[in-house]
Amino acid sequence: MECRGIQELIVRYSSEDIGEAEKVIVDEHIRDCNGCEQYFLRSEKLWDALDAWDEIEPEGEFVTKFWNKVSVEEDKAKTGFFGYLKGFKPNLAVSGALATVLIVGIFTFALLGPGTLDRAFRSADEKDEMILIELDRVTTSETSELLAIYGPWDNNFDVNGNGGMN
Amino acid sequence: MQSDIELMLRTKAGDDSAFSELMKRHYKGVVNYIYRFTNMRDNSEDLAQEVFFRVYRSAKNYRAEAKFSTWLYKIATNVSLTHLKGRPKNLSLDEIEETKGEIEDQRVQIADDIIYRKEMKEHIFKALEVLPEREKVAIMLCKYEGFSYEEVSEVLECTVGAVKAYVHRGRMKLIDILEPHLAQGGGYGV
Ligand SMILES: [Zn+2]
């Protein structure tokens, strides 16, 4: 087996993802090949070397900060709505448009029957629900889209580990 | 002790104290994951707040199908990637200069090991940044968050075999990139 193939086995050796027969192949090869022996040593060292990047200790009060953020966001949402109401100055054109909508609405209600009013009251609750469903959907699709830059998400992936190396 | 899933279901039912408990369990891991993903210490807590905020906002739709932590780290990966994309490329270099400055100022007190770790941190970040993102995510979750291949496969939405391939390829690339720092004896000029 060529050295690059051995090195793939070496990495699997270090990850403890290797069979006994393959272990023997690696052991025999590195006895005679200095390059692969050095590679083996580096491979064994890599995982622990990554520990040189220490964890940080978050500043604390994370949970308190979170709930503050939540209440700020909630206040913002309220202010946004009332701000809109405050800044609302009706003029003739708008009044006319509203009147038209109202008349059309009454006719529609008359045509569709009493169930419509019920539905109108329920729609506020449904809207809340839709926002959350949409948020969930966006978060999920956003994740897939962003991660899609890795390539395809499906399972037809070359698991032999010999593609993509350069 | 209640499981993450139980706490999330309580959150869904409107119990905010359950969500506080979930955050206490996971915030340190998420902050560190984002920190290592972006190499930006200052922003990592704010971004972790963003992650939990998204989780909290979508709690109403939570279905106890996937493991909570894989869902959490999927969102953390997403937030980190979005953040990295908006960041100027040379920022990391500025940080290295800053770090070197710090080292200069305090060189008398700082032990060799700390210098080694500070510089190694930058080498590791730069090496991880060279990897395709799937390999980077797989290695970071396995190495730093202690995820199993199965858990990583849930985050990356792929097979366990594919995760192993990402980890192995990523490791091979890291061995090549970090070769000068993997010298025998572990010394870094020490
Ligand atoms: Zn060889």
XYZ file of C-alpha atoms and ligand atoms in Angstrom:
357
model
C 0.000 0.000 0.000
C 1.213 3.500 -0.818
C 2.162 5.913 1.933
C -0.918 8.135 1.498
C -3.168 5.110 1.923
C -1.244 4.157 5.056
C -1.630 7.697 6.359
C -5.392 7.444 5.980
C -5.237 4.283 8.073
C -2.983 6.036 10.573
C -5.569 8.761 11.147
C -8.231 6.101 11.687
C -5.793 4.332 14.023
C -5.553 7.509 16.118
C -9.365 7.856 16.069
C -9.705 4.243 17.224
C -11.774 3.541 14.142
C -9.725 0.695 12.686
C -9.821 -3.101 12.534
C -7.117 -5.440 13.853
C -5.964 -6.499 10.362
C -5.516 -2.871 9.332
C -3.602 -2.158 12.519
C -1.112 -4.880 11.550
C -0.689 -3.301 8.101
C 0.097 0.065 9.683
C 2.468 -1.423 12.266
C 4.399 -3.323 9.605
C 4.602 -0.330 7.273
C 5.849 2.188 9.814
C 8.560 -0.206 10.936
C 10.211 0.298 7.535
C 9.014 3.777 6.531
C 10.381 6.727 8.436
C 8.002 9.232 6.779
C 4.942 7.306 7.910
C 6.394 6.730 11.333
C 6.743 10.492 11.753
C 3.211 10.905 10.417
C 1.993 8.386 12.979
C 3.605 10.389 15.791
C 2.070 13.630 14.547
C -1.307 11.986 14.175
C -1.185 10.645 17.716
C -0.312 14.111 18.918
C -2.839 16.138 16.970
C -5.958 15.520 19.056
C -4.252 16.473 22.308
C -2.536 19.439 20.680
C -5.986 20.870 19.968
C -6.434 21.124 23.747
C -3.936 23.995 23.696
C -6.927 26.150 22.821
C -8.286 26.761 26.292
C -11.907 27.266 27.171
C -13.018 30.691 28.277
C -15.070 31.335 31.357
C -18.164 33.340 30.373
C -18.532 36.541 32.363
C -21.510 35.268 34.304
C -25.033 36.598 34.730
C -25.752 34.945 31.405
C -29.236 33.872 32.446
C -30.127 37.258 33.946
C -28.870 39.021 30.812
C -30.995 36.686 28.735
C -34.237 37.518 30.533
C -33.396 41.224 30.354
C -32.989 40.833 26.624
C -36.341 39.057 26.408
C -38.142 41.847 28.265
C -36.410 44.510 26.147
C -37.556 42.707 22.990
C -41.087 42.466 24.365
C -41.087 46.191 25.221
C -39.813 46.983 21.738
C -42.665 45.022 20.227
C -45.194 46.978 22.352
C -43.587 50.366 21.675
C -43.589 49.573 18.005
C -47.338 49.012 18.019
C -48.259 52.046 20.158
C -45.773 54.214 18.278
C -47.632 53.320 15.142
C -50.986 54.248 16.721
C -49.603 57.583 17.979
C -48.216 58.532 14.609
C -51.460 57.593 12.864
C -53.069 60.752 11.381
C -56.174 60.008 9.368
C -56.901 62.168 6.357
C -59.754 62.261 3.902
C -58.267 59.782 1.461
C -57.554 57.252 4.178
C -61.025 57.746 5.693
C -62.549 57.165 2.294
C -60.507 54.021 1.796
C -61.467 52.739 5.257
C -65.131 53.427 4.614
C -64.937 51.464 1.374
C -63.232 48.559 3.110
C -65.898 48.637 5.829
C -68.773 48.558 3.310
C -67.173 45.756 1.306
C -66.571 43.932 4.592
C -70.199 44.182 5.663
C -71.381 42.877 2.287
C -68.889 40.014 2.420
C -70.001 39.153 5.942
C -73.615 39.199 4.864
C -72.776 36.873 1.971
C -70.633 34.399 3.890
C -72.784 34.124 7.030
C -72.184 34.316 10.781
C -69.256 31.846 10.915
C -67.006 34.532 9.406
C -67.052 36.721 12.524
C -65.941 33.788 14.645
C -63.056 33.154 12.294
C -62.030 36.818 12.436
C -61.667 36.638 16.220
C -59.677 33.432 16.005
C -57.351 34.803 13.359
C -55.343 36.847 15.899
C -54.400 33.669 17.763
C -53.654 31.882 14.539
C -51.395 34.715 13.449
C -49.310 34.273 16.606
C -49.030 30.589 15.896
C -48.056 31.230 12.262
C -45.247 33.574 13.329
C -43.763 30.849 15.475
C -44.149 28.183 12.825
C -42.544 30.533 10.328
C -39.685 31.232 12.732
C -39.087 27.542 13.142
C -39.228 26.971 9.415
C -36.880 29.881 8.685
C -34.422 28.724 11.329
C -34.392 25.219 9.896
C -34.108 26.225 6.255
C -31.587 28.914 7.112
C -29.443 26.269 8.757
C -29.656 23.939 5.789
C -28.919 26.755 3.371
C -25.899 27.929 5.285
C -24.558 24.475 5.817
C -25.255 23.645 2.188
C -22.056 25.409 1.234
C -20.332 22.261 2.406
C -21.870 20.478 -0.524
C -24.879 18.209 -0.764
C -26.657 17.260 2.431
C -27.697 13.829 1.377
C -26.000 10.586 2.070
C -24.278 9.859 -1.222
C -21.014 10.772 0.316
C -17.645 9.232 -0.329
C -16.949 7.612 2.997
C -13.626 6.157 1.955
C -12.011 9.445 2.757
C -9.884 9.586 -0.367
C -11.627 12.425 -2.163
C -11.145 16.069 -1.468
C -7.541 15.769 -0.396
C -5.082 17.922 -2.181
C -32.625 15.597 37.490
C -34.953 16.379 34.620
C -33.811 15.714 31.078
C -33.291 18.516 28.579
C -36.346 17.338 26.715
C -38.523 17.520 29.830
C -37.253 21.034 30.523
C -37.934 22.071 26.944
C -41.464 20.698 27.155
C -42.006 22.662 30.364
C -40.693 25.767 28.567
C -43.130 25.091 25.778
C -45.912 25.030 28.379
C -44.853 28.500 29.545
C -42.509 27.678 32.442
C -39.604 30.130 32.072
C -37.743 28.698 35.066
C -37.292 25.495 33.065
C -35.624 27.482 30.315
C -33.339 29.150 32.860
C -32.281 25.685 33.962
C -31.591 24.665 30.351
C -29.449 27.738 29.845
C -27.491 27.059 33.033
C -26.697 23.599 31.700
C -25.613 24.624 28.244
C -24.524 28.256 28.046
C -20.863 27.663 28.828
C -20.596 25.041 26.093
C -22.381 27.221 23.564
C -20.293 30.302 24.413
C -17.099 28.286 23.986
C -18.259 26.630 20.801
C -19.001 30.028 19.261
C -15.761 31.456 20.634
C -13.710 28.726 18.987
C -15.767 28.868 15.829
C -15.303 32.623 15.383
C -12.145 33.237 17.446
C -13.850 36.340 18.802
C -14.034 36.341 22.531
C -15.962 39.578 22.926
C -18.857 38.606 20.706
C -19.254 35.015 21.746
C -21.533 35.699 24.713
C -23.804 37.995 22.709
C -24.029 35.411 19.947
C -24.810 32.697 22.501
C -27.615 34.932 23.794
C -28.908 35.093 20.239
C -28.817 31.288 20.004
C -30.868 30.834 23.187
C -33.220 33.587 22.116
C -33.970 31.699 18.912
C -34.483 28.490 20.839
C -36.800 30.241 23.314
C -38.808 31.888 20.557
C -39.372 28.584 18.795
C -40.060 26.581 21.976
C -43.766 26.597 21.156
C -43.054 24.411 18.146
C -40.634 22.092 19.901
C -41.161 18.426 19.187
C -39.285 15.992 21.349
C -37.877 14.127 18.352
C -34.293 15.295 18.060
C -31.920 15.449 20.987
C -32.040 18.947 22.463
C -28.274 19.496 22.344
C -28.011 18.625 18.646
C -30.761 21.139 17.901
C -29.020 23.737 20.070
C -25.650 23.287 18.363
C -27.230 23.330 14.943
C -28.515 26.807 15.721
C -25.156 27.761 17.283
C -23.378 26.630 14.085
C -25.804 28.635 12.014
C -25.332 31.798 14.098
C -21.532 31.382 14.020
C -21.414 30.904 10.260
C -23.632 33.932 9.687
C -21.366 35.955 11.924
C -18.169 34.776 10.218
C -19.566 35.687 6.821
C -20.134 39.271 7.860
C -16.666 39.640 9.288
C -13.771 41.270 7.434
C -11.210 38.621 6.526
C -8.176 40.322 8.052
C -9.712 40.673 11.514
C -8.130 37.484 12.689
C -4.701 38.877 11.786
C -5.413 41.981 13.838
C -6.204 39.761 16.761
C -2.882 37.983 16.369
C -1.073 41.325 16.448
C -3.012 42.246 19.565
C -2.117 38.955 21.196
C 1.544 39.428 20.365
C 1.367 42.910 21.886
C -0.095 41.482 25.065
C 2.657 38.902 25.146
C 5.291 41.636 24.714
C 3.866 43.637 27.608
C 3.698 40.796 30.035
C 6.563 38.651 28.791
C 8.341 38.647 32.118
C 5.449 37.142 34.068
C 3.976 34.802 31.532
C 5.160 31.239 31.588
C 6.320 29.579 28.360
C 3.326 27.317 28.456
C 0.923 30.244 28.305
C 2.778 31.753 25.345
C 2.657 28.384 23.649
C -1.089 28.122 24.221
C -1.817 31.641 23.019
C 0.111 31.160 19.812
C -1.144 27.617 19.342
C -4.714 28.894 19.657
C -4.161 31.157 16.668
C -2.566 28.346 14.654
C -5.462 26.018 15.469
C -8.060 28.630 14.533
C -6.353 29.386 11.240
C -5.993 25.672 10.488
C -9.670 24.991 11.278
C -10.682 27.920 9.103
C -8.970 26.340 6.109
C -11.103 23.190 6.417
C -14.385 22.834 4.543
C -17.075 23.878 7.019
C -18.538 20.402 7.466
C -15.129 19.064 8.471
C -14.639 22.008 10.803
C -18.045 21.512 12.454
C -17.517 17.746 12.804
C -14.092 18.154 14.366
C -15.145 20.955 16.703
C -18.192 19.076 17.965
C -16.236 15.832 18.480
C -13.171 17.419 19.967
C -14.472 20.303 22.025
C -18.092 19.418 22.784
C -17.575 15.680 23.250
C -20.240 14.780 20.694
C -20.454 11.221 19.399
C -20.420 10.585 15.641
C -24.165 9.867 15.901
C -24.848 13.234 17.515
C -22.735 15.055 14.922
C -24.665 13.254 12.191
C -27.881 14.771 13.619
C -26.385 18.258 13.583
C -25.029 17.897 10.044
C -28.014 15.887 8.833
C -25.885 13.196 7.249
C -24.895 9.592 7.904
C -22.502 8.461 10.625
C -20.180 7.196 7.861
C -20.074 10.660 6.347
C -19.257 12.182 9.749
C -16.341 9.770 10.173
C -15.093 10.740 6.727
C -15.296 14.448 7.639
C -13.410 13.887 10.865
C -10.708 11.727 9.276
C -10.151 14.038 6.315
C -10.153 17.042 8.582
C -7.599 15.395 10.845
C -5.339 14.624 7.879
C -5.463 18.240 6.771
C -4.794 19.472 10.303
C -1.772 17.170 10.574
C -0.387 18.725 7.392
C -1.200 22.331 8.310
C -0.069 22.081 11.925
C 2.992 19.953 11.119
C 5.542 22.498 12.420
C 3.695 22.620 15.752
C 3.367 18.881 16.195
C 7.085 18.323 16.582
C 8.218 15.577 18.888
C 8.307 16.623 22.531
C 5.521 19.163 22.131
C 7.819 22.103 22.637
C 7.168 25.407 20.976
C 10.521 27.023 21.369
C 10.547 25.791 24.952
Zn 5.137 5.209 4.238
